[in-house]
Amino acid sequence: MLALVLERKGELSLRDIDLPVTVGPDDVKIAIHTVGVCGSDVHYYTHGAIGPFVVREPMVLGHEAAGTVVEVGARVAGLKVGDRVCMEPGVPNLSSRAAKLGIYNVDPDVRFWATPPVHGVLAPEVVHPAAFTYKLPDNVSFAEGAMVEPFAVGLHAATRARITPGDVAVVIGCGPIGIVTALAALAGGCARVFVSDLSAPKLEIAAQYAGIVPVDITRQSLAEMVAEATGGWGADVVFEASGSPKAYSGIFELVRPGGALVLVGLPVEPAAFDVPAAISKEARIETVFRYANNFDRALNLIASGKVDLKPLITDTFGFADAIAAFERAAKGLPPDVKLQIRVA
């Protein structure tokens, strides 16, 4: 079928490719409607690899998706043809040790869309396990449904932080993941979230949300603002969501004694880490890899209206313009937060 194919580093094509179409007894077939352009998709396009995951043969991109069920397997009970759905893109080996421990996101056998050698879903149809397919409430659009996946990352980060109502948080990085992490922290009970970045346009978008305090680090000192706001005590939780190794310089100045540092952004190179500074504050350090056991909760928060992700959708491209969408995403324009591609 027609799909957006990453042929090799720096080369995309919209062409026919053989993709799985057989619906198993526990599967559903979904007509894809909307797919978000994720930073990892763009990184595969521009660099050809992310860590150990290397594009060695043509691969269909896309993993943030929503669509409509068009066929159901014989044993599927909770979904029917015509249901509007979003899909969790990582399918683990349910008999694995990681899955049995409830940490299926770190299952070495997980098959994650658009992660070599697994194809993504920038194509008209996809076959997917019903167990990882979620019905969209009537008040949640396809565009919002395609935002559940990135929001699940932020929600997983907020969960790992063990937020206590009234906490003050800091998010370093105002990209899509940084903003959804801030929104998840607010939904989890934080009273205020300071969000820092170099991009004034992105900070303006984040500032639309009540409870988010934007910090332009080209003009203001994040450490000084946090110290002033907390009486010198520090933030209860700091989320590093930029993925920049430079962000780790002085990061423990932001964390209160006994506070938490949650690592969300994935640096492409090793980062220097001040172990004595962490130990002197007995800071708790948590790491985040995708998400687990929260896709339905992420969807519930969006459906409830407590989390509004619509302001983060900057632009939508038609399927015929999918290559142009990636070319624009690769430019990293300051006003852009989330670009989406409408397949149907």
Tab-separated table of C-alpha atoms in Angstrom:
chain	number	residue	atom	x	y	z
A	1	MET	CA	0.000	0.000	0.000
A	2	LEU	CA	1.009	3.640	-0.364
A	3	ALA	CA	3.133	4.783	2.567
A	4	LEU	CA	5.701	7.368	3.633
A	5	VAL	CA	8.956	5.443	3.460
A	6	LEU	CA	12.331	6.439	4.850
A	7	GLU	CA	14.563	4.906	2.186
A	8	ARG	CA	17.763	5.832	3.971
A	9	LYS	CA	19.154	8.751	5.964
A	10	GLY	CA	17.878	11.992	4.429
A	11	GLU	CA	15.718	10.361	1.759
A	12	LEU	CA	11.921	10.010	1.953
A	13	SER	CA	9.484	8.747	-0.652
A	14	LEU	CA	5.731	8.295	-0.889
A	15	ARG	CA	5.396	4.930	-2.589
A	16	ASP	CA	3.837	1.479	-2.476
A	17	ILE	CA	5.336	-0.996	-0.020
A	18	ASP	CA	4.265	-4.413	1.252
A	19	LEU	CA	2.845	-4.160	4.773
A	20	PRO	CA	1.091	-6.785	6.939
A	21	VAL	CA	-2.661	-6.918	6.247
A	22	THR	CA	-3.744	-10.217	7.834
A	23	VAL	CA	-6.038	-9.716	10.819
A	24	GLY	CA	-5.432	-12.294	13.544
A	25	PRO	CA	-8.108	-13.392	16.025
A	26	ASP	CA	-7.004	-10.815	18.607
A	27	ASP	CA	-6.280	-8.008	16.135
A	28	VAL	CA	-8.123	-5.111	14.559
A	29	LYS	CA	-7.533	-3.410	11.235
A	30	ILE	CA	-7.591	0.380	11.433
A	31	ALA	CA	-7.996	2.954	8.688
A	32	ILE	CA	-5.468	5.603	9.669
A	33	HIS	CA	-6.833	9.148	9.899
A	34	THR	CA	-4.193	11.324	11.623
A	35	VAL	CA	-0.516	10.767	12.431
A	36	GLY	CA	1.714	13.118	14.420
A	37	VAL	CA	5.271	13.897	13.351
A	38	CYS	CA	7.448	12.944	16.312
A	39	GLY	CA	10.988	14.070	17.036
A	40	SER	CA	12.182	10.468	16.834
A	41	ASP	CA	10.711	10.125	13.325
A	42	VAL	CA	12.532	13.298	12.312
A	43	HIS	CA	15.765	12.082	13.909
A	44	TYR	CA	15.636	8.852	11.901
A	45	TYR	CA	15.098	10.993	8.800
A	46	THR	CA	17.978	13.374	9.495
A	47	HIS	CA	20.467	11.023	11.189
A	48	GLY	CA	19.438	7.505	10.149
A	49	ALA	CA	19.688	6.164	13.692
A	50	ILE	CA	18.849	6.706	17.342
A	51	GLY	CA	21.409	5.047	19.575
A	52	PRO	CA	21.495	1.326	18.758
A	53	PHE	CA	18.450	1.563	16.452
A	54	VAL	CA	19.823	2.013	12.942
A	55	VAL	CA	17.815	2.261	9.715
A	56	ARG	CA	19.377	-0.456	7.561
A	57	GLU	CA	16.507	-0.937	5.101
A	58	PRO	CA	13.462	1.085	3.982
A	59	MET	CA	11.100	1.800	6.892
A	60	VAL	CA	7.639	3.380	7.101
A	61	LEU	CA	7.604	6.267	9.589
A	62	GLY	CA	4.964	7.389	12.101
A	63	HIS	CA	3.773	6.130	15.488
A	64	GLU	CA	1.425	8.791	16.938
A	65	ALA	CA	-1.853	7.767	15.335
A	66	ALA	CA	-5.638	7.640	15.428
A	67	GLY	CA	-8.141	6.134	13.026
A	68	THR	CA	-11.259	4.010	12.546
A	69	VAL	CA	-11.679	0.261	13.010
A	70	VAL	CA	-12.573	-1.404	9.700
A	71	GLU	CA	-12.173	-5.090	10.647
A	72	VAL	CA	-12.027	-7.065	13.900
A	73	GLY	CA	-10.582	-10.471	14.725
A	74	ALA	CA	-12.736	-13.401	15.838
A	75	ARG	CA	-11.837	-13.082	19.534
A	76	VAL	CA	-12.082	-9.285	19.800
A	77	ALA	CA	-14.917	-8.252	22.098
A	78	GLY	CA	-14.338	-4.654	23.133
A	79	LEU	CA	-14.140	-3.024	19.705
A	80	LYS	CA	-16.313	-3.039	16.596
A	81	VAL	CA	-16.176	-1.801	13.029
A	82	GLY	CA	-16.706	1.960	12.960
A	83	ASP	CA	-15.135	2.685	16.350
A	84	ARG	CA	-12.819	5.676	16.395
A	85	VAL	CA	-9.584	4.700	18.138
A	86	CYS	CA	-6.026	5.611	19.041
A	87	MET	CA	-3.283	3.037	19.297
A	88	GLU	CA	-0.422	2.387	21.704
A	89	PRO	CA	2.489	1.811	19.322
A	90	GLY	CA	4.638	-0.490	21.461
A	91	VAL	CA	3.611	-4.146	21.583
A	92	PRO	CA	5.593	-6.236	24.082
A	93	ASN	CA	6.016	-9.951	24.413
A	94	LEU	CA	3.293	-10.505	27.004
A	95	SER	CA	5.028	-13.617	28.319
A	96	SER	CA	8.303	-11.777	28.909
A	97	ARG	CA	9.721	-11.133	32.359
A	98	ALA	CA	9.405	-7.363	31.832
A	99	ALA	CA	5.730	-7.638	30.922
A	100	LYS	CA	5.022	-9.799	33.970
A	101	LEU	CA	6.703	-7.154	36.133
A	102	GLY	CA	4.467	-4.460	34.600
A	103	ILE	CA	7.392	-2.678	32.928
A	104	TYR	CA	6.644	-3.797	29.387
A	105	ASN	CA	8.023	-0.527	27.983
A	106	VAL	CA	11.539	-1.807	28.692
A	107	ASP	CA	10.873	-5.292	27.330
A	108	PRO	CA	13.827	-6.076	25.031
A	109	ASP	CA	11.371	-7.830	22.700
A	110	VAL	CA	8.949	-4.900	22.371
A	111	ARG	CA	7.946	-4.094	18.798
A	112	PHE	CA	7.509	-0.340	18.530
A	113	TRP	CA	6.183	1.346	15.392
A	114	ALA	CA	8.800	3.183	13.313
A	115	THR	CA	11.694	1.768	15.314
A	116	PRO	CA	14.010	-0.298	13.092
A	117	PRO	CA	13.185	-2.842	11.819
A	118	VAL	CA	9.476	-2.313	12.628
A	119	HIS	CA	7.396	-0.280	10.176
A	120	GLY	CA	5.359	2.705	11.341
A	121	VAL	CA	1.844	3.728	10.349
A	122	LEU	CA	2.043	6.560	7.832
A	123	ALA	CA	-0.077	4.445	5.503
A	124	PRO	CA	-3.813	4.026	4.853
A	125	GLU	CA	-4.265	0.962	7.092
A	126	VAL	CA	-2.576	-0.901	9.911
A	127	VAL	CA	-3.217	-4.181	11.739
A	128	HIS	CA	-2.756	-3.922	15.497
A	129	PRO	CA	-3.572	-5.942	18.644
A	130	ALA	CA	-6.951	-4.956	20.091
A	131	ALA	CA	-5.362	-4.997	23.570
A	132	PHE	CA	-3.321	-1.931	22.603
A	133	THR	CA	-6.140	-0.122	20.791
A	134	TYR	CA	-8.332	2.385	22.675
A	135	LYS	CA	-11.749	3.722	21.731
A	136	LEU	CA	-11.944	7.500	21.476
A	137	PRO	CA	-14.770	9.201	23.383
A	138	ASP	CA	-17.110	11.220	21.169
A	139	ASN	CA	-15.645	14.529	22.360
A	140	VAL	CA	-12.058	13.598	21.421
A	141	SER	CA	-11.084	14.341	17.816
A	142	PHE	CA	-8.737	12.257	15.675
A	143	ALA	CA	-6.148	15.028	16.020
A	144	GLU	CA	-6.357	14.817	19.812
A	145	GLY	CA	-6.313	11.032	19.590
A	146	ALA	CA	-2.985	11.216	17.796
A	147	MET	CA	-1.701	13.370	20.687
A	148	VAL	CA	-2.386	10.678	23.299
A	149	GLU	CA	0.953	9.000	22.542
A	150	PRO	CA	3.206	11.981	23.316
A	151	PHE	CA	1.028	12.936	26.284
A	152	ALA	CA	1.477	9.407	27.653
A	153	VAL	CA	5.225	10.123	27.837
A	154	GLY	CA	4.584	13.220	29.953
A	155	LEU	CA	2.112	11.351	32.133
A	156	HIS	CA	4.619	8.562	32.690
A	157	ALA	CA	7.203	11.171	33.724
A	158	ALA	CA	4.747	12.774	36.166
A	159	THR	CA	3.933	9.368	37.611
A	160	ARG	CA	7.602	8.526	38.062
A	161	ALA	CA	8.057	11.865	39.867
A	162	ARG	CA	5.612	10.823	42.632
A	163	ILE	CA	4.098	14.289	42.732
A	164	THR	CA	2.460	15.465	45.936
A	165	PRO	CA	-0.393	17.999	45.536
A	166	GLY	CA	0.989	21.508	45.828
A	167	ASP	CA	4.469	20.639	44.566
A	168	VAL	CA	6.507	23.139	42.558
A	169	ALA	CA	8.073	21.673	39.439
A	170	VAL	CA	10.544	22.718	36.768
A	171	VAL	CA	10.583	21.442	33.193
A	172	ILE	CA	13.759	22.086	31.200
A	173	GLY	CA	12.840	22.189	27.516
A	174	CYS	CA	9.702	23.602	25.900
A	175	GLY	CA	9.349	21.205	22.994
A	176	PRO	CA	6.289	18.957	22.619
A	177	ILE	CA	7.444	16.529	25.318
A	178	GLY	CA	8.415	19.356	27.667
A	179	ILE	CA	4.999	20.988	27.383
A	180	VAL	CA	3.020	17.762	27.792
A	181	THR	CA	5.192	16.885	30.786
A	182	ALA	CA	4.337	20.256	32.336
A	183	LEU	CA	0.625	19.655	31.674
A	184	ALA	CA	0.844	16.179	33.167
A	185	ALA	CA	2.595	17.599	36.236
A	186	LEU	CA	-0.212	20.114	36.692
A	187	ALA	CA	-2.829	17.411	36.245
A	188	GLY	CA	-0.944	15.338	38.809
A	189	GLY	CA	-1.246	18.075	41.433
A	190	CYS	CA	1.613	20.528	40.961
A	191	ALA	CA	0.707	24.068	41.947
A	192	ARG	CA	3.155	25.683	39.497
A	193	VAL	CA	5.486	24.483	36.791
A	194	PHE	CA	8.393	26.594	35.572
A	195	VAL	CA	9.179	25.778	31.933
A	196	SER	CA	12.488	26.979	30.505
A	197	ASP	CA	13.764	27.229	26.947
A	198	LEU	CA	15.669	29.381	24.467
A	199	SER	CA	12.656	29.727	22.149
A	200	ALA	CA	10.378	32.655	22.937
A	201	PRO	CA	7.612	31.467	20.523
A	202	LYS	CA	7.396	28.058	22.204
A	203	LEU	CA	7.359	29.667	25.646
A	204	GLU	CA	4.473	31.888	24.528
A	205	ILE	CA	2.504	28.771	23.634
A	206	ALA	CA	3.256	27.168	27.010
A	207	ALA	CA	2.311	30.387	28.805
A	208	GLN	CA	-1.279	30.024	27.558
A	209	TYR	CA	-1.813	27.396	30.251
A	210	ALA	CA	-2.693	28.436	33.783
A	211	GLY	CA	-0.041	27.255	36.220
A	212	ILE	CA	2.848	27.322	33.736
A	213	VAL	CA	5.524	29.978	34.314
A	214	PRO	CA	7.681	30.478	31.184
A	215	VAL	CA	11.374	31.212	31.637
A	216	ASP	CA	13.390	32.505	28.699
A	217	ILE	CA	16.918	31.529	29.717
A	218	THR	CA	18.419	33.994	27.246
A	219	ARG	CA	17.030	36.754	29.470
A	220	GLN	CA	16.490	35.221	32.900
A	221	SER	CA	18.308	32.847	35.240
A	222	LEU	CA	16.190	29.762	35.838
A	223	ALA	CA	18.024	28.998	39.090
A	224	GLU	CA	17.431	32.510	40.393
A	225	MET	CA	13.725	32.428	39.486
A	226	VAL	CA	13.216	29.078	41.187
A	227	ALA	CA	15.141	30.213	44.265
A	228	GLU	CA	13.084	33.398	44.499
A	229	ALA	CA	9.788	31.519	44.075
A	230	THR	CA	10.656	28.892	46.701
A	231	GLY	CA	12.458	31.002	49.294
A	232	GLY	CA	15.770	29.446	48.309
A	233	TRP	CA	14.470	25.923	48.988
A	234	GLY	CA	14.306	24.638	45.392
A	235	ALA	CA	11.773	22.776	43.265
A	236	ASP	CA	10.199	19.571	44.481
A	237	VAL	CA	10.587	17.990	41.057
A	238	VAL	CA	12.800	18.870	38.096
A	239	PHE	CA	12.090	17.272	34.720
A	240	GLU	CA	14.896	17.356	32.163
A	241	ALA	CA	13.027	17.249	28.842
A	242	SER	CA	15.396	19.014	26.450
A	243	GLY	CA	17.736	16.114	25.763
A	244	SER	CA	20.649	18.544	25.776
A	245	PRO	CA	23.790	17.476	27.667
A	246	LYS	CA	24.295	21.151	28.537
A	247	ALA	CA	21.122	21.067	30.651
A	248	TYR	CA	22.884	18.993	33.308
A	249	SER	CA	25.277	21.771	34.231
A	250	GLY	CA	24.092	23.047	37.619
A	251	ILE	CA	20.849	21.100	37.424
A	252	PHE	CA	20.938	20.138	41.107
A	253	GLU	CA	20.893	23.829	42.032
A	254	LEU	CA	17.216	23.666	41.012
A	255	VAL	CA	16.290	20.633	43.132
A	256	ARG	CA	15.317	20.986	46.778
A	257	PRO	CA	16.934	18.736	49.381
A	258	GLY	CA	15.273	15.341	49.045
A	259	GLY	CA	13.650	16.383	45.787
A	260	ALA	CA	13.470	14.475	42.522
A	261	LEU	CA	15.171	14.771	39.143
A	262	VAL	CA	13.282	12.995	36.361
A	263	LEU	CA	15.208	12.371	33.136
A	264	VAL	CA	12.855	12.522	30.144
A	265	GLY	CA	14.916	13.926	27.264
A	266	LEU	CA	17.312	11.518	25.567
A	267	PRO	CA	20.745	13.040	24.828
A	268	VAL	CA	22.437	11.814	21.666
A	269	GLU	CA	25.782	11.860	23.476
A	270	PRO	CA	26.908	11.207	27.068
A	271	ALA	CA	26.149	13.959	29.583
A	272	ALA	CA	28.320	15.057	32.520
A	273	PHE	CA	26.554	14.345	35.799
A	274	ASP	CA	27.445	15.982	39.128
A	275	VAL	CA	27.199	13.009	41.488
A	276	PRO	CA	28.428	14.884	44.621
A	277	ALA	CA	25.743	17.557	44.095
A	278	ALA	CA	23.085	14.855	43.839
A	279	ILE	CA	24.330	13.020	46.914
A	280	SER	CA	24.620	16.156	49.048
A	281	LYS	CA	20.900	16.764	48.550
A	282	GLU	CA	20.017	13.054	48.608
A	283	ALA	CA	18.098	13.750	45.410
A	284	ARG	CA	15.999	10.951	43.971
A	285	ILE	CA	16.732	10.305	40.298
A	286	GLU	CA	14.151	8.700	38.020
A	287	THR	CA	14.389	7.819	34.344
A	288	VAL	CA	11.677	7.622	31.705
A	289	PHE	CA	11.547	5.389	28.632
A	290	ARG	CA	8.329	5.871	26.678
A	291	TYR	CA	5.466	4.807	29.014
A	292	ALA	CA	3.631	1.811	30.426
A	293	ASN	CA	0.160	1.138	31.813
A	294	ASN	CA	-1.119	4.679	31.254
A	295	PHE	CA	-2.413	5.071	27.691
A	296	ASP	CA	-6.029	4.846	28.847
A	297	ARG	CA	-5.399	7.315	31.676
A	298	ALA	CA	-3.831	9.774	29.244
A	299	LEU	CA	-6.912	9.486	27.038
A	300	ASN	CA	-9.216	9.918	30.049
A	301	LEU	CA	-7.517	13.176	31.060
A	302	ILE	CA	-7.899	14.572	27.545
A	303	ALA	CA	-11.555	13.496	27.363
A	304	SER	CA	-12.288	15.075	30.748
A	305	GLY	CA	-11.143	18.478	29.531
A	306	LYS	CA	-8.542	18.772	32.278
A	307	VAL	CA	-5.788	18.603	29.676
A	308	ASP	CA	-6.255	20.520	26.415
A	309	LEU	CA	-3.673	19.594	23.797
A	310	LYS	CA	-5.316	21.357	20.849
A	311	PRO	CA	-3.155	24.533	21.220
A	312	LEU	CA	-0.061	22.398	20.644
A	313	ILE	CA	-1.100	21.330	17.128
A	314	THR	CA	0.649	23.901	14.953
A	315	ASP	CA	-0.279	22.690	11.470
A	316	THR	CA	-1.806	19.748	9.608
A	317	PHE	CA	-0.593	18.433	6.234
A	318	GLY	CA	-2.384	16.214	3.744
A	319	PHE	CA	-0.959	12.758	3.078
A	320	ALA	CA	0.263	13.879	-0.349
A	321	ASP	CA	2.361	16.535	1.427
A	322	ALA	CA	3.831	14.174	4.039
A	323	ILE	CA	7.391	14.688	2.801
A	324	ALA	CA	6.939	18.451	3.078
A	325	ALA	CA	5.742	17.952	6.662
A	326	PHE	CA	8.981	16.167	7.534
A	327	GLU	CA	11.097	18.723	5.741
A	328	ARG	CA	9.467	21.452	7.799
A	329	ALA	CA	9.796	19.475	11.031
A	330	ALA	CA	13.490	18.971	10.321
A	331	LYS	CA	13.965	22.749	10.225
A	332	GLY	CA	12.861	23.010	13.869
A	333	LEU	CA	11.069	26.321	13.369
A	334	PRO	CA	10.598	28.125	16.709
A	335	PRO	CA	6.786	28.522	16.426
A	336	ASP	CA	6.224	24.826	15.631
A	337	VAL	CA	5.223	22.472	18.418
A	338	LYS	CA	3.361	19.556	16.829
A	339	LEU	CA	2.869	18.959	13.120
A	340	GLN	CA	0.362	16.330	12.035
A	341	ILE	CA	-0.415	14.498	8.804
A	342	ARG	CA	-3.998	13.688	7.871
A	343	VAL	CA	-3.937	10.396	5.973
A	344	ALA	CA	-7.674	9.983	5.370
